[in-house]
PDB file of C-alpha atoms in Angstrom:
ATOM      1  CA  UNK Q   1      -2.839 -18.229 -10.096  1.00  0.00           C
ATOM      2  CA  UNK Q   2      -0.216 -16.637  -7.895  1.00  0.00           C
ATOM      3  CA  UNK Q   3       0.082 -12.884  -7.459  1.00  0.00           C
ATOM      4  CA  UNK Q   4       2.436 -10.518  -9.181  1.00  0.00           C
ATOM      5  CA  UNK Q   5       6.151 -10.982  -8.593  1.00  0.00           C
ATOM      6  CA  UNK Q   6       6.734  -7.785  -6.585  1.00  0.00           C
ATOM      7  CA  UNK Q   7      10.285  -8.002  -5.256  1.00  0.00           C
ATOM      8  CA  UNK Q   8      10.051  -4.821  -3.160  1.00  0.00           C
ATOM      9  CA  UNK Q   9       7.985  -1.664  -2.827  1.00  0.00           C
ATOM     10  CA  UNK Q  10       9.951   1.500  -2.024  1.00  0.00           C
ATOM     11  CA  UNK Q  11       8.903   4.971  -0.926  1.00  0.00           C
ATOM     12  CA  UNK Q  12      11.217   7.499  -2.581  1.00  0.00           C
ATOM     13  CA  UNK Q  13       9.967  10.973  -3.322  1.00  0.00           C
ATOM     14  CA  UNK Q  14      12.617  11.231  -6.046  1.00  0.00           C
ATOM     15  CA  UNK Q  15      11.185   8.046  -7.648  1.00  0.00           C
ATOM     16  CA  UNK Q  16      13.768   6.734 -10.122  1.00  0.00           C
ATOM     17  CA  UNK Q  17      17.259   8.187  -9.706  1.00  0.00           C
ATOM     18  CA  UNK Q  18      20.741   6.693  -9.505  1.00  0.00           C
ATOM     19  CA  UNK Q  19      20.273   4.862  -6.214  1.00  0.00           C
ATOM     20  CA  UNK Q  20      16.978   3.337  -7.293  1.00  0.00           C
ATOM     21  CA  UNK Q  21      17.844   2.817 -10.941  1.00  0.00           C
ATOM     22  CA  UNK Q  22      21.174   1.124 -10.342  1.00  0.00           C
ATOM     23  CA  UNK Q  23      21.801   0.070  -6.737  1.00  0.00           C
ATOM     24  CA  UNK Q  24      18.357  -1.234  -5.802  1.00  0.00           C
ATOM     25  CA  UNK Q  25      17.515  -2.676  -9.226  1.00  0.00           C
ATOM     26  CA  UNK Q  26      20.787  -4.661  -9.290  1.00  0.00           C
ATOM     27  CA  UNK Q  27      20.422  -5.787  -5.676  1.00  0.00           C
ATOM     28  CA  UNK Q  28      16.876  -7.020  -6.281  1.00  0.00           C
ATOM     29  CA  UNK Q  29      17.436  -8.530  -9.713  1.00  0.00           C
ATOM     30  CA  UNK Q  30      14.435  -6.585 -11.003  1.00  0.00           C
ATOM     31  CA  UNK Q  31      13.669  -6.381 -14.706  1.00  0.00           C
ATOM     32  CA  UNK Q  32      10.729  -3.989 -14.405  1.00  0.00           C
ATOM     33  CA  UNK Q  33      10.327  -0.806 -12.383  1.00  0.00           C
ATOM     34  CA  UNK Q  34       6.727   0.276 -11.883  1.00  0.00           C
ATOM     35  CA  UNK Q  35       6.321   3.848 -10.731  1.00  0.00           C
ATOM     36  CA  UNK Q  36       2.826   4.253  -9.233  1.00  0.00           C
ATOM     37  CA  UNK Q  37       1.927   7.935  -8.943  1.00  0.00           C
ATOM     38  CA  UNK Q  38      -0.939   9.916 -10.407  1.00  0.00           C
ATOM     39  CA  UNK Q  39       1.067  13.013 -11.320  1.00  0.00           C
ATOM     40  CA  UNK Q  40       4.056  11.219 -12.864  1.00  0.00           C
ATOM     41  CA  UNK Q  41       1.781   8.915 -14.878  1.00  0.00           C
ATOM     42  CA  UNK Q  42       0.826  11.993 -16.923  1.00  0.00           C
ATOM     43  CA  UNK Q  43       4.264  13.670 -17.112  1.00  0.00           C
ATOM     44  CA  UNK Q  44       6.088  12.284 -20.151  1.00  0.00           C
ATOM     45  CA  UNK Q  45       9.089  14.624 -19.711  1.00  0.00           C
ATOM     46  CA  UNK Q  46       9.733  13.360 -16.157  1.00  0.00           C
ATOM     47  CA  UNK Q  47       9.229   9.771 -17.364  1.00  0.00           C
ATOM     48  CA  UNK Q  48      11.826  10.234 -20.090  1.00  0.00           C
ATOM     49  CA  UNK Q  49      14.307  11.699 -17.588  1.00  0.00           C
ATOM     50  CA  UNK Q  50      13.806   8.740 -15.267  1.00  0.00           C
ATOM     51  CA  UNK Q  51      14.143   6.250 -18.142  1.00  0.00           C
ATOM     52  CA  UNK Q  52      17.633   7.643 -18.826  1.00  0.00           C
ATOM     53  CA  UNK Q  53      18.803   6.476 -15.379  1.00  0.00           C
ATOM     54  CA  UNK Q  54      17.832   2.863 -15.902  1.00  0.00           C
ATOM     55  CA  UNK Q  55      20.046   0.295 -17.642  1.00  0.00           C
ATOM     56  CA  UNK Q  56      18.765  -0.590 -21.122  1.00  0.00           C
ATOM     57  CA  UNK Q  57      17.728  -4.080 -19.971  1.00  0.00           C
ATOM     58  CA  UNK Q  58      15.361  -2.718 -17.336  1.00  0.00           C
ATOM     59  CA  UNK Q  59      11.868  -1.638 -18.377  1.00  0.00           C
ATOM     60  CA  UNK Q  60       9.821   1.050 -16.635  1.00  0.00           C
ATOM     61  CA  UNK Q  61       6.098   1.651 -16.463  1.00  0.00           C
ATOM     62  CA  UNK Q  62       4.450   4.778 -15.147  1.00  0.00           C
ATOM     63  CA  UNK Q  63       0.926   4.122 -13.903  1.00  0.00           C
ATOM     64  CA  UNK Q  64      -1.653   6.055 -11.899  1.00  0.00           C
ATOM     65  CA  UNK Q  65      -2.527   4.483  -8.579  1.00  0.00           C
ATOM     66  CA  UNK Q  66      -5.841   3.223 -10.002  1.00  0.00           C
ATOM     67  CA  UNK Q  67      -4.227   1.712 -13.066  1.00  0.00           C
ATOM     68  CA  UNK Q  68      -1.613   0.010 -10.870  1.00  0.00           C
ATOM     69  CA  UNK Q  69      -4.358  -1.504  -8.755  1.00  0.00           C
ATOM     70  CA  UNK Q  70      -6.222  -2.595 -11.945  1.00  0.00           C
ATOM     71  CA  UNK Q  71      -3.289  -4.150 -13.833  1.00  0.00           C
ATOM     72  CA  UNK Q  72      -0.717  -5.389 -11.285  1.00  0.00           C
ATOM     73  CA  UNK Q  73      -2.379  -8.802 -10.972  1.00  0.00           C
ATOM     74  CA  UNK Q  74      -2.060  -9.280 -14.767  1.00  0.00           C
ATOM     75  CA  UNK Q  75       1.757  -9.113 -14.582  1.00  0.00           C
ATOM     76  CA  UNK Q  76       3.639 -12.018 -16.060  1.00  0.00           C
ATOM     77  CA  UNK Q  77       5.499 -14.235 -13.593  1.00  0.00           C
ATOM     78  CA  UNK Q  78       8.645 -13.388 -15.631  1.00  0.00           C
ATOM     79  CA  UNK Q  79       8.304  -9.760 -14.600  1.00  0.00           C
ATOM     80  CA  UNK Q  80      10.389  -9.176 -11.494  1.00  0.00           C
ATOM     81  CA  UNK Q  81       8.784  -5.970 -10.266  1.00  0.00           C
ATOM     82  CA  UNK Q  82      10.327  -3.173  -8.231  1.00  0.00           C
ATOM     83  CA  UNK Q  83       7.406  -0.968  -7.261  1.00  0.00           C
ATOM     84  CA  UNK Q  84       8.271   2.654  -6.476  1.00  0.00           C
ATOM     85  CA  UNK Q  85       5.912   5.204  -4.952  1.00  0.00           C
ATOM     86  CA  UNK Q  86       6.383   8.865  -4.048  1.00  0.00           C
ATOM     87  CA  UNK Q  87       4.975   8.783  -0.502  1.00  0.00           C
ATOM     88  CA  UNK Q  88       3.349   6.678   2.190  1.00  0.00           C
ATOM     89  CA  UNK Q  89      -0.139   7.726   1.095  1.00  0.00           C
ATOM     90  CA  UNK Q  90       0.417   6.233  -2.364  1.00  0.00           C
ATOM     91  CA  UNK Q  91       1.654   3.039  -0.751  1.00  0.00           C
ATOM     92  CA  UNK Q  92      -1.401   2.872   1.518  1.00  0.00           C
ATOM     93  CA  UNK Q  93      -3.790   3.503  -1.394  1.00  0.00           C
ATOM     94  CA  UNK Q  94      -2.185   0.616  -3.291  1.00  0.00           C
ATOM     95  CA  UNK Q  95      -2.300  -1.750  -0.343  1.00  0.00           C
ATOM     96  CA  UNK Q  96      -5.933  -0.892   0.419  1.00  0.00           C
ATOM     97  CA  UNK Q  97      -6.673  -1.311  -3.304  1.00  0.00           C
ATOM     98  CA  UNK Q  98      -5.473  -4.912  -3.232  1.00  0.00           C
ATOM     99  CA  UNK Q  99      -1.865  -4.605  -4.355  1.00  0.00           C
ATOM    100  CA  UNK Q 100       0.050  -7.322  -2.452  1.00  0.00           C
ATOM    101  CA  UNK Q 101       2.561  -5.178  -0.585  1.00  0.00           C
ATOM    102  CA  UNK Q 102       4.031  -7.169   2.278  1.00  0.00           C
ATOM    103  CA  UNK Q 103       7.344  -5.347   2.667  1.00  0.00           C
ATOM    104  CA  UNK Q 104       7.751  -1.578   2.324  1.00  0.00           C
ATOM    105  CA  UNK Q 105      11.161   0.027   2.101  1.00  0.00           C
ATOM    106  CA  UNK Q 106      11.117   3.657   3.250  1.00  0.00           C
ATOM    107  CA  UNK Q 107      14.014   5.314   1.490  1.00  0.00           C
ATOM    108  CA  UNK Q 108      13.385   8.982   1.054  1.00  0.00           C
ATOM    109  CA  UNK Q 109      10.748  11.432   2.256  1.00  0.00           C
ATOM    110  CA  UNK Q 110      12.170  14.942   2.070  1.00  0.00           C
ATOM    111  CA  UNK Q 111      11.774  17.474   4.836  1.00  0.00           C
ATOM    112  CA  UNK Q 112       9.230  20.190   4.278  1.00  0.00           C
ATOM    113  CA  UNK Q 113       7.443  22.700   6.499  1.00  0.00           C
ATOM    114  CA  UNK Q 114       5.390  20.986   9.157  1.00  0.00           C
ATOM    115  CA  UNK Q 115       7.330  17.718   9.094  1.00  0.00           C
ATOM    116  CA  UNK Q 116       9.775  16.383  11.640  1.00  0.00           C
ATOM    117  CA  UNK Q 117      12.928  14.614  10.620  1.00  0.00           C
ATOM    118  CA  UNK Q 118      13.113  11.032  11.945  1.00  0.00           C
ATOM    119  CA  UNK Q 119      16.213   9.935  10.011  1.00  0.00           C
ATOM    120  CA  UNK Q 120      18.762  11.522   7.688  1.00  0.00           C
ATOM    121  CA  UNK Q 121      16.498  10.920   4.681  1.00  0.00           C
ATOM    122  CA  UNK Q 122      12.974  10.714   6.114  1.00  0.00           C
ATOM    123  CA  UNK Q 123      10.683  13.400   7.504  1.00  0.00           C
ATOM    124  CA  UNK Q 124       7.058  12.839   8.520  1.00  0.00           C
ATOM    125  CA  UNK Q 125       3.984  14.657   9.704  1.00  0.00           C
ATOM    126  CA  UNK Q 126       0.980  13.342  11.680  1.00  0.00           C
ATOM    127  CA  UNK Q 127      -0.832  12.182   8.501  1.00  0.00           C
ATOM    128  CA  UNK Q 128       2.240  10.238   7.402  1.00  0.00           C
ATOM    129  CA  UNK Q 129       2.515   8.579  10.828  1.00  0.00           C
ATOM    130  CA  UNK Q 130      -1.142   7.562  10.711  1.00  0.00           C
ATOM    131  CA  UNK Q 131      -0.630   6.040   7.238  1.00  0.00           C
ATOM    132  CA  UNK Q 132       2.398   4.073   8.453  1.00  0.00           C
ATOM    133  CA  UNK Q 133       0.399   2.810  11.435  1.00  0.00           C
ATOM    134  CA  UNK Q 134      -2.398   1.726   9.108  1.00  0.00           C
ATOM    135  CA  UNK Q 135       0.074  -0.142   6.882  1.00  0.00           C
ATOM    136  CA  UNK Q 136       1.406  -1.864   9.985  1.00  0.00           C
ATOM    137  CA  UNK Q 137      -2.157  -2.883  10.931  1.00  0.00           C
ATOM    138  CA  UNK Q 138      -2.496  -4.355   7.416  1.00  0.00           C
ATOM    139  CA  UNK Q 139       0.549  -6.526   8.071  1.00  0.00           C
ATOM    140  CA  UNK Q 140       3.156  -4.625   6.061  1.00  0.00           C
ATOM    141  CA  UNK Q 141       6.759  -4.852   7.224  1.00  0.00           C
ATOM    142  CA  UNK Q 142       8.011  -1.210   7.406  1.00  0.00           C
ATOM    143  CA  UNK Q 143      11.717  -1.139   6.711  1.00  0.00           C
ATOM    144  CA  UNK Q 144      13.589   2.175   6.829  1.00  0.00           C
ATOM    145  CA  UNK Q 145      16.871   2.056   4.892  1.00  0.00           C
ATOM    146  CA  UNK Q 146      18.568   4.070   2.160  1.00  0.00           C
ATOM    147  CA  UNK Q 147      20.612   1.374   0.474  1.00  0.00           C
ATOM    148  CA  UNK Q 148      20.397  -2.430   0.436  1.00  0.00           C
ATOM    149  CA  UNK Q 149      23.530  -3.119   2.502  1.00  0.00           C
ATOM    150  CA  UNK Q 150      22.415  -0.791   5.321  1.00  0.00           C
ATOM    151  CA  UNK Q 151      20.784  -2.327   8.390  1.00  0.00           C
ATOM    152  CA  UNK Q 152      17.022  -1.708   8.257  1.00  0.00           C
ATOM    153  CA  UNK Q 153      14.907  -0.295  11.045  1.00  0.00           C
ATOM    154  CA  UNK Q 154      11.154  -0.391  11.662  1.00  0.00           C
ATOM    155  CA  UNK Q 155      10.040   3.215  11.111  1.00  0.00           C
ATOM    156  CA  UNK Q 156       7.419   2.887  13.843  1.00  0.00           C
ATOM    157  CA  UNK Q 157      10.226   2.709  16.378  1.00  0.00           C
ATOM    158  CA  UNK Q 158      11.068   6.325  15.560  1.00  0.00           C
ATOM    159  CA  UNK Q 159       7.702   7.854  16.479  1.00  0.00           C
TER     160      UNK Q 159
END
């Protein structure tokens, strides 16, 4: 049996919002958005708010990291999955847990104290950089871009 039909995995600390829910979903032709994040998997209010952004024909699932690892391989081939995570550490946990992430889009990692800005939408600290390097070692293509029609850049080139 082949693996799950993951079209793209994206890091976006906002998770599902207009850019993800409309621009990326349409570009990819996804019919399912899976948000993998422990906190959001338990926050029904935030889930309902994110559901409102998605077109009616797009389904969303909100799983903990462990549940994502446990169920992603049971996905139907008809499910065209857009996997969204909050940060690089969630992406690394999924990859190390056996989720077949080959291509990682880095879209949004907000600036906060202790982080350095490496692009207009991405800020990182030393732990983030180490996680990106580990993903690279695991063979993941690291593609920094906000929107699909923007030229991508390997995030490692910015460190």
